[in-house]
XYZ file of N, CA, C and O in Angstrom:
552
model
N 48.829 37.519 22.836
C 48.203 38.443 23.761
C 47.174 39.279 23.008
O 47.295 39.622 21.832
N 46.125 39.579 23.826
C 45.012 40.249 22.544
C 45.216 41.959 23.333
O 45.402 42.273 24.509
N 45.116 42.558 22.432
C 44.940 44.141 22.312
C 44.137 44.391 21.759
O 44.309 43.935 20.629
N 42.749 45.169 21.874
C 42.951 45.753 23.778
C 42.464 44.588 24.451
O 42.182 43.587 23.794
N 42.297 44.625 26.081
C 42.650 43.204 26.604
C 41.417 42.590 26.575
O 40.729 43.565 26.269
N 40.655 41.682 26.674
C 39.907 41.053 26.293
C 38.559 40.974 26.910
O 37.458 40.791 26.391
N 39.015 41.208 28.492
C 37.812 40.938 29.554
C 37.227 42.832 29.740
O 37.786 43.671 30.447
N 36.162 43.020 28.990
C 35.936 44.303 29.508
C 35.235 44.962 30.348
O 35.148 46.183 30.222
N 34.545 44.248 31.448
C 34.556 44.543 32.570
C 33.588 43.663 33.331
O 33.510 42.447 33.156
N 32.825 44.383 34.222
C 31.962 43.126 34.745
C 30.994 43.381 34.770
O 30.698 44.193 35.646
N 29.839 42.866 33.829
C 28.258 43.236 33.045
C 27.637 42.968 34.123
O 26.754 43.797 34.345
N 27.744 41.950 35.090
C 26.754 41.345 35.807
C 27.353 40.317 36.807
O 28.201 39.457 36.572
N 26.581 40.661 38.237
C 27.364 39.396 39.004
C 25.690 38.828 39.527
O 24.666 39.448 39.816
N 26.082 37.144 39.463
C 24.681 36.308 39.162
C 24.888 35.929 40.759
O 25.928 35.557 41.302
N 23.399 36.163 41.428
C 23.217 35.798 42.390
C 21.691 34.830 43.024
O 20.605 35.320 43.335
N 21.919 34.006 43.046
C 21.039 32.287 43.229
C 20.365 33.127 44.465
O 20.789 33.900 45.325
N 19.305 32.666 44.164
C 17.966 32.926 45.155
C 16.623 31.761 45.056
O 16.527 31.233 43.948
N 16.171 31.568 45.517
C 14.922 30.777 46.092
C 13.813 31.160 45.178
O 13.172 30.210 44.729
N 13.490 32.235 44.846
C 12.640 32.752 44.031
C 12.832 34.406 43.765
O 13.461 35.229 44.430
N 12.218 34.534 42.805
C 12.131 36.321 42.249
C 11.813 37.086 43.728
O 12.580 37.716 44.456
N 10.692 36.845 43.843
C 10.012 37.627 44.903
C 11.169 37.406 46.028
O 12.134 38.169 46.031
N 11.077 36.467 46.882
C 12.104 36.683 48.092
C 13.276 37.645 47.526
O 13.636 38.685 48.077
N 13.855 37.066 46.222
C 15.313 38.078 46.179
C 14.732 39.227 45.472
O 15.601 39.857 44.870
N 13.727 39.635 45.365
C 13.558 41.106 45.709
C 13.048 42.036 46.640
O 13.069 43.265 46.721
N 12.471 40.894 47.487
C 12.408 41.499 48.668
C 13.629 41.809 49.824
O 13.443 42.676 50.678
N 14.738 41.116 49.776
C 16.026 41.351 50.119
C 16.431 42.423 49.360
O 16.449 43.559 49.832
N 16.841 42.112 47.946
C 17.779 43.443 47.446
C 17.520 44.369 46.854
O 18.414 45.110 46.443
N 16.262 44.604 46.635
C 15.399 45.924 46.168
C 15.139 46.684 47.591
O 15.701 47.652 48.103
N 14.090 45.877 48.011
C 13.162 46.517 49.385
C 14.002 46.615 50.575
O 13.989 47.590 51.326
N 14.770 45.528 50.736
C 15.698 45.833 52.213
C 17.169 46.826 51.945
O 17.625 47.845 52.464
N 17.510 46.079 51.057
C 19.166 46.689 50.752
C 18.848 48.268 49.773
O 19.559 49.272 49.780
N 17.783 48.083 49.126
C 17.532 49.782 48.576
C 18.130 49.649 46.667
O 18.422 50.621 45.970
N 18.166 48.083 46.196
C 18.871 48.438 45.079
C 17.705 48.509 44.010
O 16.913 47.594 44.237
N 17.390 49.141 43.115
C 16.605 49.778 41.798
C 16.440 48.422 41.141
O 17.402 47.656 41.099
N 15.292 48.097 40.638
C 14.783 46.863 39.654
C 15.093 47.626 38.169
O 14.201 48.277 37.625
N 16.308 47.499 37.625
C 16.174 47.433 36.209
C 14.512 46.503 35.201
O 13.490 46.825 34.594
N 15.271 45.267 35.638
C 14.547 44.497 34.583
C 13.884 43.095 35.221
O 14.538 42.505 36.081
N 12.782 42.643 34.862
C 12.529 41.589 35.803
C 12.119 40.598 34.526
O 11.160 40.971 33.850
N 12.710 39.500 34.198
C 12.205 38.532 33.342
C 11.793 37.041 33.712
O 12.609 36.130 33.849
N 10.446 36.919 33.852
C 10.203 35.949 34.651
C 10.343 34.486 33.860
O 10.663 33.456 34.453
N 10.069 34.546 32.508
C 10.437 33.161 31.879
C 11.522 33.010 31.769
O 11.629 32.364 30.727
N 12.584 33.196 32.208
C 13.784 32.685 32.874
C 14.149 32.794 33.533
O 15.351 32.537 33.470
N 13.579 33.317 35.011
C 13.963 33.336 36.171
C 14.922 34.464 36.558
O 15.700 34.198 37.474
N 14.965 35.231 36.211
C 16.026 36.465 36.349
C 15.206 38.124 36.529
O 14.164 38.522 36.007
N 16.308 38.943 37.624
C 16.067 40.081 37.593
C 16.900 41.241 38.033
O 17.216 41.382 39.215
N 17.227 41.999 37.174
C 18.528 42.870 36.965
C 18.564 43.990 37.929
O 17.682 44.812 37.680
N 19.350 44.307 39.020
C 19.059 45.293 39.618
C 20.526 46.431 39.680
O 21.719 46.126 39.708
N 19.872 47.812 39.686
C 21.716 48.367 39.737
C 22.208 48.877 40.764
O 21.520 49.192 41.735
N 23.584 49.047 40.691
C 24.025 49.407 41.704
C 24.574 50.832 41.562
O 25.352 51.048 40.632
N 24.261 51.767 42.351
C 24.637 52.811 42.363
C 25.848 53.775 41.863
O 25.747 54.810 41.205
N 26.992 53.159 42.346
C 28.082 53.217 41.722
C 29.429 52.735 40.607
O 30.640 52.956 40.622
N 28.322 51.819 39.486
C 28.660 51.075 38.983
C 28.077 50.911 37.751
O 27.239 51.802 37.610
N 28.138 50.034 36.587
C 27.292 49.974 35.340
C 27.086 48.282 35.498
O 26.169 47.695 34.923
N 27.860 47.751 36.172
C 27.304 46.474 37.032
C 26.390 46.268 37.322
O 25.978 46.925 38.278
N 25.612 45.399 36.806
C 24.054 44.785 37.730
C 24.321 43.730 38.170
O 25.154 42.868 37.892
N 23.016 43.917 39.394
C 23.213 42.366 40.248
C 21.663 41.839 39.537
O 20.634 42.487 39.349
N 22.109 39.876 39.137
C 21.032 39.473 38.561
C 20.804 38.528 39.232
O 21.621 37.609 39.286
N 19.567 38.491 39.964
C 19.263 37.638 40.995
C 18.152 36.593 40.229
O 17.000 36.830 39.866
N 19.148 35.048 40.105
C 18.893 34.331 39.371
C 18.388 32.691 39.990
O 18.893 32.035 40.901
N 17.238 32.377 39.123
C 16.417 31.059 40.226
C 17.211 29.684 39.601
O 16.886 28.572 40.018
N 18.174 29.828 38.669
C 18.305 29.170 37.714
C 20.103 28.697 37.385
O 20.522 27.780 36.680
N 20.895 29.740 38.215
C 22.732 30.157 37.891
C 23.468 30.297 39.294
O 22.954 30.771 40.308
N 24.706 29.824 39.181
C 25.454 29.654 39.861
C 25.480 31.188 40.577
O 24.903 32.146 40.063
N 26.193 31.266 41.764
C 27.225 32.795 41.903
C 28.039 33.156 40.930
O 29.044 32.454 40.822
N 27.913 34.096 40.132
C 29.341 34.546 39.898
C 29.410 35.072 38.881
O 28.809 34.582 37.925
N 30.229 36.352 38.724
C 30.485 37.435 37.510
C 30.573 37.106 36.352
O 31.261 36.207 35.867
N 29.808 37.895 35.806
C 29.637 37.502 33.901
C 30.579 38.956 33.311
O 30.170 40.117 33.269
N 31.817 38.476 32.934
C 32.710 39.253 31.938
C 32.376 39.518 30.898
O 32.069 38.581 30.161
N 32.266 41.320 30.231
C 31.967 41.830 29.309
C 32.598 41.465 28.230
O 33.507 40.918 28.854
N 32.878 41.309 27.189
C 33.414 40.708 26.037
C 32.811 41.761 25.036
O 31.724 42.326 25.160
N 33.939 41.953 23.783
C 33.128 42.371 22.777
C 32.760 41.296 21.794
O 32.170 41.696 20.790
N 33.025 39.839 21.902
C 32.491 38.979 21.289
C 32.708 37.404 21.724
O 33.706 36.686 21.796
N 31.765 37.270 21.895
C 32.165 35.706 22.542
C 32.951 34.555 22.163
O 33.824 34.027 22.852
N 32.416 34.074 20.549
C 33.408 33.193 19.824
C 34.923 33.528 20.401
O 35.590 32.925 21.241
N 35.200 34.659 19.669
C 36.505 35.792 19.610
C 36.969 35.535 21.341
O 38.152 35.202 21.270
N 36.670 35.544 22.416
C 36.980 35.246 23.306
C 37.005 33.831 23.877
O 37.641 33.573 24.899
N 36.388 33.027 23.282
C 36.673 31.482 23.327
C 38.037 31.531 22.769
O 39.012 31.204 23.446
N 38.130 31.949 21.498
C 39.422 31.340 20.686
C 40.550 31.662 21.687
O 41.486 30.885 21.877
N 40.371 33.247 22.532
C 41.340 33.430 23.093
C 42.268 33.030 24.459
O 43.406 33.148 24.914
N 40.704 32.376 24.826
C 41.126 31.437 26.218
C 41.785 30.235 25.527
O 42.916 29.876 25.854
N 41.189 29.709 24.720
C 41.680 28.134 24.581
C 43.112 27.980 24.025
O 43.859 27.027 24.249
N 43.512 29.585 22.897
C 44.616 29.719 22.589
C 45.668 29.487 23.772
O 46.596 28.679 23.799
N 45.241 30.494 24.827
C 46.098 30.452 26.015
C 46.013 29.865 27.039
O 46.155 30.363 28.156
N 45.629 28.081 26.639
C 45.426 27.207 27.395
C 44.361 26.831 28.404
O 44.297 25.996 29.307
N 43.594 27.705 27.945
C 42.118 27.094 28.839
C 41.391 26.592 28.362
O 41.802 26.160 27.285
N 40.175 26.305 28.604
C 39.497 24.727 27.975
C 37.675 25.871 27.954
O 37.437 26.899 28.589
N 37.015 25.316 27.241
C 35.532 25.488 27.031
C 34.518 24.436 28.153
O 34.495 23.206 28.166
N 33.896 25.200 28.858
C 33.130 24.308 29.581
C 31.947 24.247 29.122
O 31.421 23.144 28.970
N 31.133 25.672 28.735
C 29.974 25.476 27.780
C 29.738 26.254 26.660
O 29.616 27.472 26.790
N 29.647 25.662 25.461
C 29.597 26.258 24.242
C 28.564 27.608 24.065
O 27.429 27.731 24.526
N 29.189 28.386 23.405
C 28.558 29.732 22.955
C 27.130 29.401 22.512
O 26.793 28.873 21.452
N 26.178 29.903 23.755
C 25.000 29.688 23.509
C 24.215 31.342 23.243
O 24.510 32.426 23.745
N 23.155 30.987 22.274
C 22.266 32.752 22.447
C 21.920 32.752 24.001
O 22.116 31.883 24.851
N 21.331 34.033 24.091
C 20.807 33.908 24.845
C 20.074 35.648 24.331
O 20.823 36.296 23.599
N 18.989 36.181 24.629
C 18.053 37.067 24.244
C 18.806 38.318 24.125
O 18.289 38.824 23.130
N 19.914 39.305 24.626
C 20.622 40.031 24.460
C 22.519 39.824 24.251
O 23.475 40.528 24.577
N 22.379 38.470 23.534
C 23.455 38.265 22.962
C 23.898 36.663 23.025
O 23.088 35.754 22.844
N 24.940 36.510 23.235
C 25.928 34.940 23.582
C 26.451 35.256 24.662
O 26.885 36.350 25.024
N 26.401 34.007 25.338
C 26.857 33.349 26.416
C 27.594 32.449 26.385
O 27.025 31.579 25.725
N 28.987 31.941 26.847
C 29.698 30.828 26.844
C 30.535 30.928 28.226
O 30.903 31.987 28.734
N 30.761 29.674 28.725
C 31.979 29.525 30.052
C 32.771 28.567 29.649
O 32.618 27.498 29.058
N 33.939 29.350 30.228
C 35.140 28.657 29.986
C 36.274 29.292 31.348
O 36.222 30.210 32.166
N 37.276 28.167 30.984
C 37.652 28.295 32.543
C 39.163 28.534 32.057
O 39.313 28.157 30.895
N 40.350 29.077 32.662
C 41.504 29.534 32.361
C 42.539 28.304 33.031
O 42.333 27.440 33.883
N 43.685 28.654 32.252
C 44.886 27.461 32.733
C 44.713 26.761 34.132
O 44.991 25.595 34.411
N 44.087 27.927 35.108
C 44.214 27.702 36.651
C 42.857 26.901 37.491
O 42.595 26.721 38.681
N 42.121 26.514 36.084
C 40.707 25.876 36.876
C 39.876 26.616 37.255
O 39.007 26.022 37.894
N 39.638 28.227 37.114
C 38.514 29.187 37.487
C 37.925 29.380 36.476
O 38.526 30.060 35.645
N 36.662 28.926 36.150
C 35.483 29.355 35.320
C 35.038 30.583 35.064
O 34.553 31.232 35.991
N 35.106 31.033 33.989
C 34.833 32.570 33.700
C 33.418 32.742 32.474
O 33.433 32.249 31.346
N 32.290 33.554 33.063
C 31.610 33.310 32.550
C 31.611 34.518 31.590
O 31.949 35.618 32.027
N 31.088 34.293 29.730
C 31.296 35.003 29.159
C 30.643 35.649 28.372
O 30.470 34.987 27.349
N 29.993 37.028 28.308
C 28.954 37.644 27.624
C 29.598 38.621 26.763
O 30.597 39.319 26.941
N 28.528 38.470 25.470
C 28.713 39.749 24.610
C 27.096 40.129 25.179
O 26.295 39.606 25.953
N 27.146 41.632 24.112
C 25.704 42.118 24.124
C 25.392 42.493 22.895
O 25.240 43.645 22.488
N 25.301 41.513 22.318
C 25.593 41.499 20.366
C 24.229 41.885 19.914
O 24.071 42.623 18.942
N 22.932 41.243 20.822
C 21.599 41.504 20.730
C 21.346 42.946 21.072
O 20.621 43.559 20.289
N 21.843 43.610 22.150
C 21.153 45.005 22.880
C 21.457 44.223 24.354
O 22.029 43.262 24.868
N 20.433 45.667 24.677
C 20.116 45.499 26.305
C 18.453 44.940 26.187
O 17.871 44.591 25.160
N 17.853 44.993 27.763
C 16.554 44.311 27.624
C 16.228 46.442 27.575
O 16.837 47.454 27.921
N 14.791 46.050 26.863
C 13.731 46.671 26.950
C 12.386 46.476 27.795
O 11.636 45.591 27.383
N 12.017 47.148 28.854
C 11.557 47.089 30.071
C 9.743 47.920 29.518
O 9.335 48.359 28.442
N 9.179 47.802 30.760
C 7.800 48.321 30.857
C 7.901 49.238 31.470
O 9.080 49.565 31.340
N 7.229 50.197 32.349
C 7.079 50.806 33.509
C 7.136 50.165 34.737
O 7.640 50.790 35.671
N 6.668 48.902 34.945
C 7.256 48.331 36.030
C 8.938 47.608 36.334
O 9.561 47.356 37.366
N 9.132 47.508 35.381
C 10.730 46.669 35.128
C 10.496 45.154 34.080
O 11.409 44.511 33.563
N 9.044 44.868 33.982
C 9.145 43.942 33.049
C 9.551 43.833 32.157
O 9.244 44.775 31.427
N 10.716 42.487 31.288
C 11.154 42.551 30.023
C 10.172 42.841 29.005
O 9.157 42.168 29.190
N 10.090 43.757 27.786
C 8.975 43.793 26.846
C 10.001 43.224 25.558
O 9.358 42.890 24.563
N 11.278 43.093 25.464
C 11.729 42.766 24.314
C 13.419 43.310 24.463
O 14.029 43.489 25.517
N 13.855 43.471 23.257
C 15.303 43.670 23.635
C 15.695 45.047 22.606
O 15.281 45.064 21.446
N 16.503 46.143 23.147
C 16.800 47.588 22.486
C 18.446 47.028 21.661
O 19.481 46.693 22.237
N 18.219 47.085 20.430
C 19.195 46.764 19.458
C 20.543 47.971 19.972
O 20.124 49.026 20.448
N 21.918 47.817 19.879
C 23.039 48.316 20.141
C 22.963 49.933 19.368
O 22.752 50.084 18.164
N 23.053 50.394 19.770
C 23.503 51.750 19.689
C 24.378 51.440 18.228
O 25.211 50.597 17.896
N 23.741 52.553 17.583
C 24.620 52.441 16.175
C 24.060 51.416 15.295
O 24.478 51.631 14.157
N 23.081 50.110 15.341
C 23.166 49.318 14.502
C 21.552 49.348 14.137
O 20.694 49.221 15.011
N 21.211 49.552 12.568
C 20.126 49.754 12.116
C 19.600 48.543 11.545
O 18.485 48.539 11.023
């Protein structure tokens, strides 16, 4: 059993859209939610939600579905597979950290992020300009 528990909360829930523009014209302009970050060479754009540290990332490119905070990805592979779950896709970078999915004893896919890189670093409009290194690390 890992202490403290492993999944630390929910960074992001990925939501499939048609294109940037339409899904921000739904969940910015209609629904009222704030454009964090908009990164167009990969199809993604981070928006927040009011009562939450959760963003919704409305993605041209990803399934539905919640990306679990991790403080390290490997470290959370070992711990699924220890406890019988299997790797569906290997710990990949990705610009503000690693990414890997893996799915638990019961067949539900859990998708898995650190933020080993930072967060994104934005423009004045919400465009990505690069990525803000973690708090604390020089």
């Amino acid at each position: 059993m890992s202490d403290p528990p492993l999944l630390r909360g929910v960074d992001a829930i990925t939501i499939p859209v048609p294109d940037l523009d339409q899904g921000l014209r739904f969940y910015r302009d209609q629904l009222g939610h704030t454009l964090l970050w908009r990164h167009d060479a990969i199809g993604q754009a981070g928006l927040s939600m009011p009562e939450s540290d959760t963003e919704m990332v409305l993605t041209t490119a990803l399934d539905y579905a919640p990306n679990w905070l991790v403080t390290s990805v490997p470290e959370a592979m070992t711990s699924v597979v220890a406890g019988g779950g299997r790797v569906l896709l290997e710990a990949t970078p990705v610009p503000v950290g690693t990414v890997a999915v893996v799915e638990d004893p019961f067949g539900n896919a859990l998708t898995l992020v650190d933020l080993s890189a930072g967060r994104y670093a934005t423009d004045a409009a919400g465009d990505v300009t690069g990525v803000d290194p973690p708090a604390g690390s020089d």
